[in-house]
């Protein structure tokens, strides 16, 4: 089975699903089955974590839209989200003069397929751009892992190719864009990833190869990593 060129938009999530397990990708995006399965013993826990994560992201979105901090705090009922929110509001954010664009998406074409990046926050100023991504995981992923993360490999090249709309029509230079991961559980351990032409070329090659593999294969096998099967 192949994907029609005009019917699918890739994202970091779908590409990561494929890397984790090609069969999961098929079930979720081609067969359009719900995931994780309701039969999973961890389904309720996963749903709660996802719900808290969405609530936290929504709170920050509202914050950058100008809704007063105390109004946002008042409607947070989850203790986990409240902790993350307090960590966020207490954290110094040294970008007062930058233009802030929360929850914004960009799409570009790679080997003829649409590739989507949805940014938690995009900052722009004087020909430079910074992607911010809020993480609610229980551990701070190391820099090396973040640099190789599919999200990083998608978000930065998409901004480089499609972000000219935020730069007076001029394409950004690779060295003028970066990405910062901020961990709600570890507010002082932000990881900043600077970009370069070499990294862009590497990312583009990885994405081209991966999308080409996905869209031409006939069989989507299970992963050999049984840990990835727990939720399915």
PDB file of C-alpha atoms in Angstrom:
ATOM      1  CA  UNK A   1       0.000   0.000   0.000  1.00  0.00           C
ATOM      2  CA  UNK A   2       1.347   3.440  -0.874  1.00  0.00           C
ATOM      3  CA  UNK A   3       0.311   6.917   0.182  1.00  0.00           C
ATOM      4  CA  UNK A   4      -1.187   9.202  -2.455  1.00  0.00           C
ATOM      5  CA  UNK A   5       0.916  12.299  -3.081  1.00  0.00           C
ATOM      6  CA  UNK A   6      -2.022  14.646  -2.562  1.00  0.00           C
ATOM      7  CA  UNK A   7      -3.556  13.008   0.497  1.00  0.00           C
ATOM      8  CA  UNK A   8      -1.036  13.020   3.311  1.00  0.00           C
ATOM      9  CA  UNK A   9       0.809  15.610   5.356  1.00  0.00           C
ATOM     10  CA  UNK A  10       3.790  14.349   7.321  1.00  0.00           C
ATOM     11  CA  UNK A  11       4.606  15.661  10.774  1.00  0.00           C
ATOM     12  CA  UNK A  12       7.225  14.929  13.383  1.00  0.00           C
ATOM     13  CA  UNK A  13       4.659  12.712  15.154  1.00  0.00           C
ATOM     14  CA  UNK A  14       3.864  10.549  12.131  1.00  0.00           C
ATOM     15  CA  UNK A  15       7.529  10.239  11.177  1.00  0.00           C
ATOM     16  CA  UNK A  16       8.440   9.303  14.746  1.00  0.00           C
ATOM     17  CA  UNK A  17       5.677   6.697  14.813  1.00  0.00           C
ATOM     18  CA  UNK A  18       7.134   5.157  11.675  1.00  0.00           C
ATOM     19  CA  UNK A  19      10.648   5.137  13.131  1.00  0.00           C
ATOM     20  CA  UNK A  20       9.350   3.505  16.319  1.00  0.00           C
ATOM     21  CA  UNK A  21       7.265   0.912  14.464  1.00  0.00           C
ATOM     22  CA  UNK A  22       6.276   0.833  10.772  1.00  0.00           C
ATOM     23  CA  UNK A  23       3.200  -1.252  11.626  1.00  0.00           C
ATOM     24  CA  UNK A  24       2.047   1.398  14.103  1.00  0.00           C
ATOM     25  CA  UNK A  25       2.349   3.987  11.339  1.00  0.00           C
ATOM     26  CA  UNK A  26       0.188   1.871   9.034  1.00  0.00           C
ATOM     27  CA  UNK A  27      -2.464   1.205  11.672  1.00  0.00           C
ATOM     28  CA  UNK A  28      -2.634   4.820  12.779  1.00  0.00           C
ATOM     29  CA  UNK A  29      -2.289   6.812   9.560  1.00  0.00           C
ATOM     30  CA  UNK A  30      -3.287   4.459   6.755  1.00  0.00           C
ATOM     31  CA  UNK A  31      -5.876   2.256   8.472  1.00  0.00           C
ATOM     32  CA  UNK A  32      -6.842   5.195  10.754  1.00  0.00           C
ATOM     33  CA  UNK A  33      -7.218   3.126  13.928  1.00  0.00           C
ATOM     34  CA  UNK A  34      -7.182   4.778  17.350  1.00  0.00           C
ATOM     35  CA  UNK A  35      -3.892   4.587  19.231  1.00  0.00           C
ATOM     36  CA  UNK A  36      -3.102   3.628  21.928  1.00  0.00           C
ATOM     37  CA  UNK A  37      -5.604   0.802  21.979  1.00  0.00           C
ATOM     38  CA  UNK A  38      -8.354   1.037  24.588  1.00  0.00           C
ATOM     39  CA  UNK A  39      -7.306  -2.455  25.620  1.00  0.00           C
ATOM     40  CA  UNK A  40      -3.969  -1.123  26.828  1.00  0.00           C
ATOM     41  CA  UNK A  41      -3.599  -1.225  30.613  1.00  0.00           C
ATOM     42  CA  UNK A  42      -1.736   2.077  30.426  1.00  0.00           C
ATOM     43  CA  UNK A  43      -4.383   3.829  28.331  1.00  0.00           C
ATOM     44  CA  UNK A  44      -5.902   5.772  31.255  1.00  0.00           C
ATOM     45  CA  UNK A  45      -2.503   6.946  32.483  1.00  0.00           C
ATOM     46  CA  UNK A  46      -1.492   8.007  28.988  1.00  0.00           C
ATOM     47  CA  UNK A  47      -4.735   9.901  28.526  1.00  0.00           C
ATOM     48  CA  UNK A  48      -4.156  11.769  31.796  1.00  0.00           C
ATOM     49  CA  UNK A  49      -0.604  12.716  30.817  1.00  0.00           C
ATOM     50  CA  UNK A  50      -1.779  13.902  27.416  1.00  0.00           C
ATOM     51  CA  UNK A  51      -4.609  15.876  28.980  1.00  0.00           C
ATOM     52  CA  UNK A  52      -2.263  17.594  31.437  1.00  0.00           C
ATOM     53  CA  UNK A  53       0.201  18.344  28.662  1.00  0.00           C
ATOM     54  CA  UNK A  54      -2.498  19.944  26.520  1.00  0.00           C
ATOM     55  CA  UNK A  55      -3.771  21.963  29.475  1.00  0.00           C
ATOM     56  CA  UNK A  56      -0.267  23.295  30.152  1.00  0.00           C
ATOM     57  CA  UNK A  57       0.312  24.195  26.504  1.00  0.00           C
ATOM     58  CA  UNK A  58      -3.060  25.939  26.396  1.00  0.00           C
ATOM     59  CA  UNK A  59      -2.157  27.954  29.496  1.00  0.00           C
ATOM     60  CA  UNK A  60       1.063  29.193  27.910  1.00  0.00           C
ATOM     61  CA  UNK A  61      -0.769  29.960  24.677  1.00  0.00           C
ATOM     62  CA  UNK A  62      -3.237  32.097  26.618  1.00  0.00           C
ATOM     63  CA  UNK A  63      -0.371  33.781  28.455  1.00  0.00           C
ATOM     64  CA  UNK A  64       1.250  34.920  25.204  1.00  0.00           C
ATOM     65  CA  UNK A  65      -2.121  36.066  23.912  1.00  0.00           C
ATOM     66  CA  UNK A  66      -2.228  38.493  26.834  1.00  0.00           C
ATOM     67  CA  UNK A  67      -4.638  36.794  29.242  1.00  0.00           C
ATOM     68  CA  UNK A  68      -3.714  37.793  32.831  1.00  0.00           C
ATOM     69  CA  UNK A  69      -1.603  35.252  34.691  1.00  0.00           C
ATOM     70  CA  UNK A  70      -3.972  35.105  37.673  1.00  0.00           C
ATOM     71  CA  UNK A  71      -6.944  34.257  35.447  1.00  0.00           C
ATOM     72  CA  UNK A  72      -5.050  31.374  33.890  1.00  0.00           C
ATOM     73  CA  UNK A  73      -3.925  30.103  37.309  1.00  0.00           C
ATOM     74  CA  UNK A  74      -7.467  30.212  38.666  1.00  0.00           C
ATOM     75  CA  UNK A  75      -8.809  27.603  36.219  1.00  0.00           C
ATOM     76  CA  UNK A  76      -5.957  25.082  36.537  1.00  0.00           C
ATOM     77  CA  UNK A  77      -7.200  22.107  38.550  1.00  0.00           C
ATOM     78  CA  UNK A  78      -4.395  19.582  37.993  1.00  0.00           C
ATOM     79  CA  UNK A  79      -1.622  19.636  40.612  1.00  0.00           C
ATOM     80  CA  UNK A  80       0.922  18.592  37.983  1.00  0.00           C
ATOM     81  CA  UNK A  81      -0.097  21.380  35.610  1.00  0.00           C
ATOM     82  CA  UNK A  82      -0.104  23.897  38.449  1.00  0.00           C
ATOM     83  CA  UNK A  83       3.492  22.962  39.309  1.00  0.00           C
ATOM     84  CA  UNK A  84       4.563  23.325  35.668  1.00  0.00           C
ATOM     85  CA  UNK A  85       2.707  26.625  35.393  1.00  0.00           C
ATOM     86  CA  UNK A  86       4.392  28.014  38.511  1.00  0.00           C
ATOM     87  CA  UNK A  87       7.771  26.935  37.134  1.00  0.00           C
ATOM     88  CA  UNK A  88       6.986  28.711  33.875  1.00  0.00           C
ATOM     89  CA  UNK A  89       5.782  31.969  35.414  1.00  0.00           C
ATOM     90  CA  UNK A  90       8.782  32.084  37.761  1.00  0.00           C
ATOM     91  CA  UNK A  91      11.234  31.496  34.900  1.00  0.00           C
ATOM     92  CA  UNK A  92      12.932  34.535  33.376  1.00  0.00           C
ATOM     93  CA  UNK A  93      12.036  34.867  29.688  1.00  0.00           C
ATOM     94  CA  UNK A  94      14.615  37.284  28.202  1.00  0.00           C
ATOM     95  CA  UNK A  95      12.877  37.999  24.897  1.00  0.00           C
ATOM     96  CA  UNK A  96      10.682  40.973  25.724  1.00  0.00           C
ATOM     97  CA  UNK A  97      11.464  42.824  22.487  1.00  0.00           C
ATOM     98  CA  UNK A  98      10.920  39.842  20.198  1.00  0.00           C
ATOM     99  CA  UNK A  99       7.735  39.296  18.194  1.00  0.00           C
ATOM    100  CA  UNK A 100       5.914  36.315  19.707  1.00  0.00           C
ATOM    101  CA  UNK A 101       3.783  33.911  17.659  1.00  0.00           C
ATOM    102  CA  UNK A 102       2.270  31.146  19.841  1.00  0.00           C
ATOM    103  CA  UNK A 103       0.826  27.922  18.401  1.00  0.00           C
ATOM    104  CA  UNK A 104       1.691  28.672  14.794  1.00  0.00           C
ATOM    105  CA  UNK A 105       2.167  26.207  11.923  1.00  0.00           C
ATOM    106  CA  UNK A 106       4.263  26.125   8.779  1.00  0.00           C
ATOM    107  CA  UNK A 107       4.162  23.682   5.865  1.00  0.00           C
ATOM    108  CA  UNK A 108       6.792  22.984   3.240  1.00  0.00           C
ATOM    109  CA  UNK A 109       7.308  20.398   0.497  1.00  0.00           C
ATOM    110  CA  UNK A 110       9.956  17.693   0.758  1.00  0.00           C
ATOM    111  CA  UNK A 111      10.234  15.227  -2.133  1.00  0.00           C
ATOM    112  CA  UNK A 112       6.770  16.340  -3.218  1.00  0.00           C
ATOM    113  CA  UNK A 113       5.076  15.706   0.128  1.00  0.00           C
ATOM    114  CA  UNK A 114       3.727  18.251   2.573  1.00  0.00           C
ATOM    115  CA  UNK A 115       5.625  18.381   5.860  1.00  0.00           C
ATOM    116  CA  UNK A 116       4.026  20.224   8.771  1.00  0.00           C
ATOM    117  CA  UNK A 117       5.635  21.823  11.810  1.00  0.00           C
ATOM    118  CA  UNK A 118       3.426  23.212  14.572  1.00  0.00           C
ATOM    119  CA  UNK A 119       5.427  25.415  16.909  1.00  0.00           C
ATOM    120  CA  UNK A 120       4.545  26.031  20.564  1.00  0.00           C
ATOM    121  CA  UNK A 121       6.108  29.474  20.203  1.00  0.00           C
ATOM    122  CA  UNK A 122       8.019  31.199  17.431  1.00  0.00           C
ATOM    123  CA  UNK A 123      10.061  34.309  18.234  1.00  0.00           C
ATOM    124  CA  UNK A 124      11.259  36.605  15.455  1.00  0.00           C
ATOM    125  CA  UNK A 125      13.375  39.771  15.447  1.00  0.00           C
ATOM    126  CA  UNK A 126      15.789  41.470  13.027  1.00  0.00           C
ATOM    127  CA  UNK A 127      16.234  38.525  10.681  1.00  0.00           C
ATOM    128  CA  UNK A 128      16.531  35.923  13.432  1.00  0.00           C
ATOM    129  CA  UNK A 129      14.061  33.306  14.683  1.00  0.00           C
ATOM    130  CA  UNK A 130      13.867  31.028  17.718  1.00  0.00           C
ATOM    131  CA  UNK A 131      11.563  28.033  18.083  1.00  0.00           C
ATOM    132  CA  UNK A 132      10.442  27.306  21.633  1.00  0.00           C
ATOM    133  CA  UNK A 133       9.033  23.919  22.593  1.00  0.00           C
ATOM    134  CA  UNK A 134       7.567  23.152  26.008  1.00  0.00           C
ATOM    135  CA  UNK A 135       8.174  19.646  27.372  1.00  0.00           C
ATOM    136  CA  UNK A 136       6.265  18.063  30.255  1.00  0.00           C
ATOM    137  CA  UNK A 137       8.260  14.832  30.379  1.00  0.00           C
ATOM    138  CA  UNK A 138       9.537  13.485  33.681  1.00  0.00           C
ATOM    139  CA  UNK A 139      13.156  13.699  32.593  1.00  0.00           C
ATOM    140  CA  UNK A 140      15.326  16.141  30.711  1.00  0.00           C
ATOM    141  CA  UNK A 141      16.419  14.555  27.446  1.00  0.00           C
ATOM    142  CA  UNK A 142      20.109  15.066  26.754  1.00  0.00           C
ATOM    143  CA  UNK A 143      21.344  17.485  24.109  1.00  0.00           C
ATOM    144  CA  UNK A 144      22.638  14.751  21.813  1.00  0.00           C
ATOM    145  CA  UNK A 145      19.286  12.969  21.802  1.00  0.00           C
ATOM    146  CA  UNK A 146      17.424  16.230  21.204  1.00  0.00           C
ATOM    147  CA  UNK A 147      19.644  17.102  18.245  1.00  0.00           C
ATOM    148  CA  UNK A 148      18.769  13.751  16.638  1.00  0.00           C
ATOM    149  CA  UNK A 149      15.112  13.914  17.645  1.00  0.00           C
ATOM    150  CA  UNK A 150      12.653  13.802  14.748  1.00  0.00           C
ATOM    151  CA  UNK A 151      10.978  16.943  16.070  1.00  0.00           C
ATOM    152  CA  UNK A 152      14.244  18.889  15.754  1.00  0.00           C
ATOM    153  CA  UNK A 153      14.926  17.417  12.332  1.00  0.00           C
ATOM    154  CA  UNK A 154      11.490  18.571  11.140  1.00  0.00           C
ATOM    155  CA  UNK A 155      10.977  21.895  12.893  1.00  0.00           C
ATOM    156  CA  UNK A 156      14.239  23.595  11.927  1.00  0.00           C
ATOM    157  CA  UNK A 157      14.324  22.762   8.199  1.00  0.00           C
ATOM    158  CA  UNK A 158      10.623  23.592   7.815  1.00  0.00           C
ATOM    159  CA  UNK A 159      11.298  27.018   9.337  1.00  0.00           C
ATOM    160  CA  UNK A 160      14.298  27.503   7.067  1.00  0.00           C
ATOM    161  CA  UNK A 161      12.281  26.645   3.953  1.00  0.00           C
ATOM    162  CA  UNK A 162       8.942  28.254   4.818  1.00  0.00           C
ATOM    163  CA  UNK A 163       9.657  30.924   7.413  1.00  0.00           C
ATOM    164  CA  UNK A 164      10.307  33.782   4.983  1.00  0.00           C
ATOM    165  CA  UNK A 165       6.740  34.978   5.611  1.00  0.00           C
ATOM    166  CA  UNK A 166       7.970  36.121   9.027  1.00  0.00           C
ATOM    167  CA  UNK A 167      11.120  37.752   7.654  1.00  0.00           C
ATOM    168  CA  UNK A 168       9.772  40.290   5.153  1.00  0.00           C
ATOM    169  CA  UNK A 169       9.800  37.649   2.417  1.00  0.00           C
ATOM    170  CA  UNK A 170      13.498  36.844   2.854  1.00  0.00           C
ATOM    171  CA  UNK A 171      14.592  33.297   3.579  1.00  0.00           C
ATOM    172  CA  UNK A 172      16.326  32.893   6.924  1.00  0.00           C
ATOM    173  CA  UNK A 173      19.973  31.925   7.030  1.00  0.00           C
ATOM    174  CA  UNK A 174      20.549  28.620   8.819  1.00  0.00           C
ATOM    175  CA  UNK A 175      22.787  30.242  11.430  1.00  0.00           C
ATOM    176  CA  UNK A 176      20.062  32.793  12.222  1.00  0.00           C
ATOM    177  CA  UNK A 177      17.565  30.217  13.478  1.00  0.00           C
ATOM    178  CA  UNK A 178      17.660  28.033  16.576  1.00  0.00           C
ATOM    179  CA  UNK A 179      15.436  25.882  18.753  1.00  0.00           C
ATOM    180  CA  UNK A 180      15.058  25.830  22.533  1.00  0.00           C
ATOM    181  CA  UNK A 181      13.526  22.985  24.523  1.00  0.00           C
ATOM    182  CA  UNK A 182      12.149  24.080  27.906  1.00  0.00           C
ATOM    183  CA  UNK A 183      11.328  21.360  30.426  1.00  0.00           C
ATOM    184  CA  UNK A 184       8.482  22.138  32.820  1.00  0.00           C
ATOM    185  CA  UNK A 185       9.908  19.788  35.448  1.00  0.00           C
ATOM    186  CA  UNK A 186      13.391  21.294  35.075  1.00  0.00           C
ATOM    187  CA  UNK A 187      12.901  25.011  34.380  1.00  0.00           C
ATOM    188  CA  UNK A 188      16.599  25.894  34.658  1.00  0.00           C
ATOM    189  CA  UNK A 189      17.787  23.261  32.187  1.00  0.00           C
ATOM    190  CA  UNK A 190      16.763  24.730  28.825  1.00  0.00           C
ATOM    191  CA  UNK A 191      18.539  23.113  25.868  1.00  0.00           C
ATOM    192  CA  UNK A 192      19.313  25.434  22.945  1.00  0.00           C
ATOM    193  CA  UNK A 193      20.138  23.951  19.545  1.00  0.00           C
ATOM    194  CA  UNK A 194      21.802  26.256  17.032  1.00  0.00           C
ATOM    195  CA  UNK A 195      21.467  25.500  13.327  1.00  0.00           C
ATOM    196  CA  UNK A 196      23.887  25.379  10.402  1.00  0.00           C
ATOM    197  CA  UNK A 197      23.857  24.680   6.666  1.00  0.00           C
ATOM    198  CA  UNK A 198      25.531  21.321   7.292  1.00  0.00           C
ATOM    199  CA  UNK A 199      22.854  20.290   9.767  1.00  0.00           C
ATOM    200  CA  UNK A 200      20.160  21.456   7.359  1.00  0.00           C
ATOM    201  CA  UNK A 201      21.629  19.310   4.584  1.00  0.00           C
ATOM    202  CA  UNK A 202      21.830  16.330   6.952  1.00  0.00           C
ATOM    203  CA  UNK A 203      18.236  16.824   8.125  1.00  0.00           C
ATOM    204  CA  UNK A 204      16.945  17.201   4.578  1.00  0.00           C
ATOM    205  CA  UNK A 205      18.675  13.992   3.499  1.00  0.00           C
ATOM    206  CA  UNK A 206      17.214  12.100   6.465  1.00  0.00           C
ATOM    207  CA  UNK A 207      13.698  13.385   5.754  1.00  0.00           C
ATOM    208  CA  UNK A 208      13.924  12.711   2.024  1.00  0.00           C
ATOM    209  CA  UNK A 209      15.131   9.147   2.609  1.00  0.00           C
ATOM    210  CA  UNK A 210      12.535   8.486   5.295  1.00  0.00           C
ATOM    211  CA  UNK A 211       9.565   9.846   3.345  1.00  0.00           C
ATOM    212  CA  UNK A 212      10.727   8.016   0.241  1.00  0.00           C
ATOM    213  CA  UNK A 213      10.903   4.767   2.197  1.00  0.00           C
ATOM    214  CA  UNK A 214       7.475   5.218   3.769  1.00  0.00           C
ATOM    215  CA  UNK A 215       5.673   6.085   0.548  1.00  0.00           C
ATOM    216  CA  UNK A 216       7.086   3.290  -1.592  1.00  0.00           C
ATOM    217  CA  UNK A 217       6.977   0.300   0.689  1.00  0.00           C
ATOM    218  CA  UNK A 218       4.269  -2.345   0.452  1.00  0.00           C
ATOM    219  CA  UNK A 219       4.690  -4.030   3.843  1.00  0.00           C
ATOM    220  CA  UNK A 220       4.884  -2.258   7.218  1.00  0.00           C
ATOM    221  CA  UNK A 221       6.504  -4.723   9.653  1.00  0.00           C
ATOM    222  CA  UNK A 222       6.331  -4.703  13.436  1.00  0.00           C
ATOM    223  CA  UNK A 223       9.249  -3.197  15.292  1.00  0.00           C
ATOM    224  CA  UNK A 224      11.843  -5.525  16.776  1.00  0.00           C
ATOM    225  CA  UNK A 225      11.795  -3.464  19.969  1.00  0.00           C
ATOM    226  CA  UNK A 226       9.182  -5.081  22.213  1.00  0.00           C
ATOM    227  CA  UNK A 227       9.197  -2.105  24.599  1.00  0.00           C
ATOM    228  CA  UNK A 228       7.490  -0.082  21.863  1.00  0.00           C
ATOM    229  CA  UNK A 229       4.664  -2.666  21.757  1.00  0.00           C
ATOM    230  CA  UNK A 230       3.451  -2.114  25.320  1.00  0.00           C
ATOM    231  CA  UNK A 231       0.834   0.501  24.386  1.00  0.00           C
ATOM    232  CA  UNK A 232      -0.472  -1.416  21.394  1.00  0.00           C
TER     233      UNK A 232
END
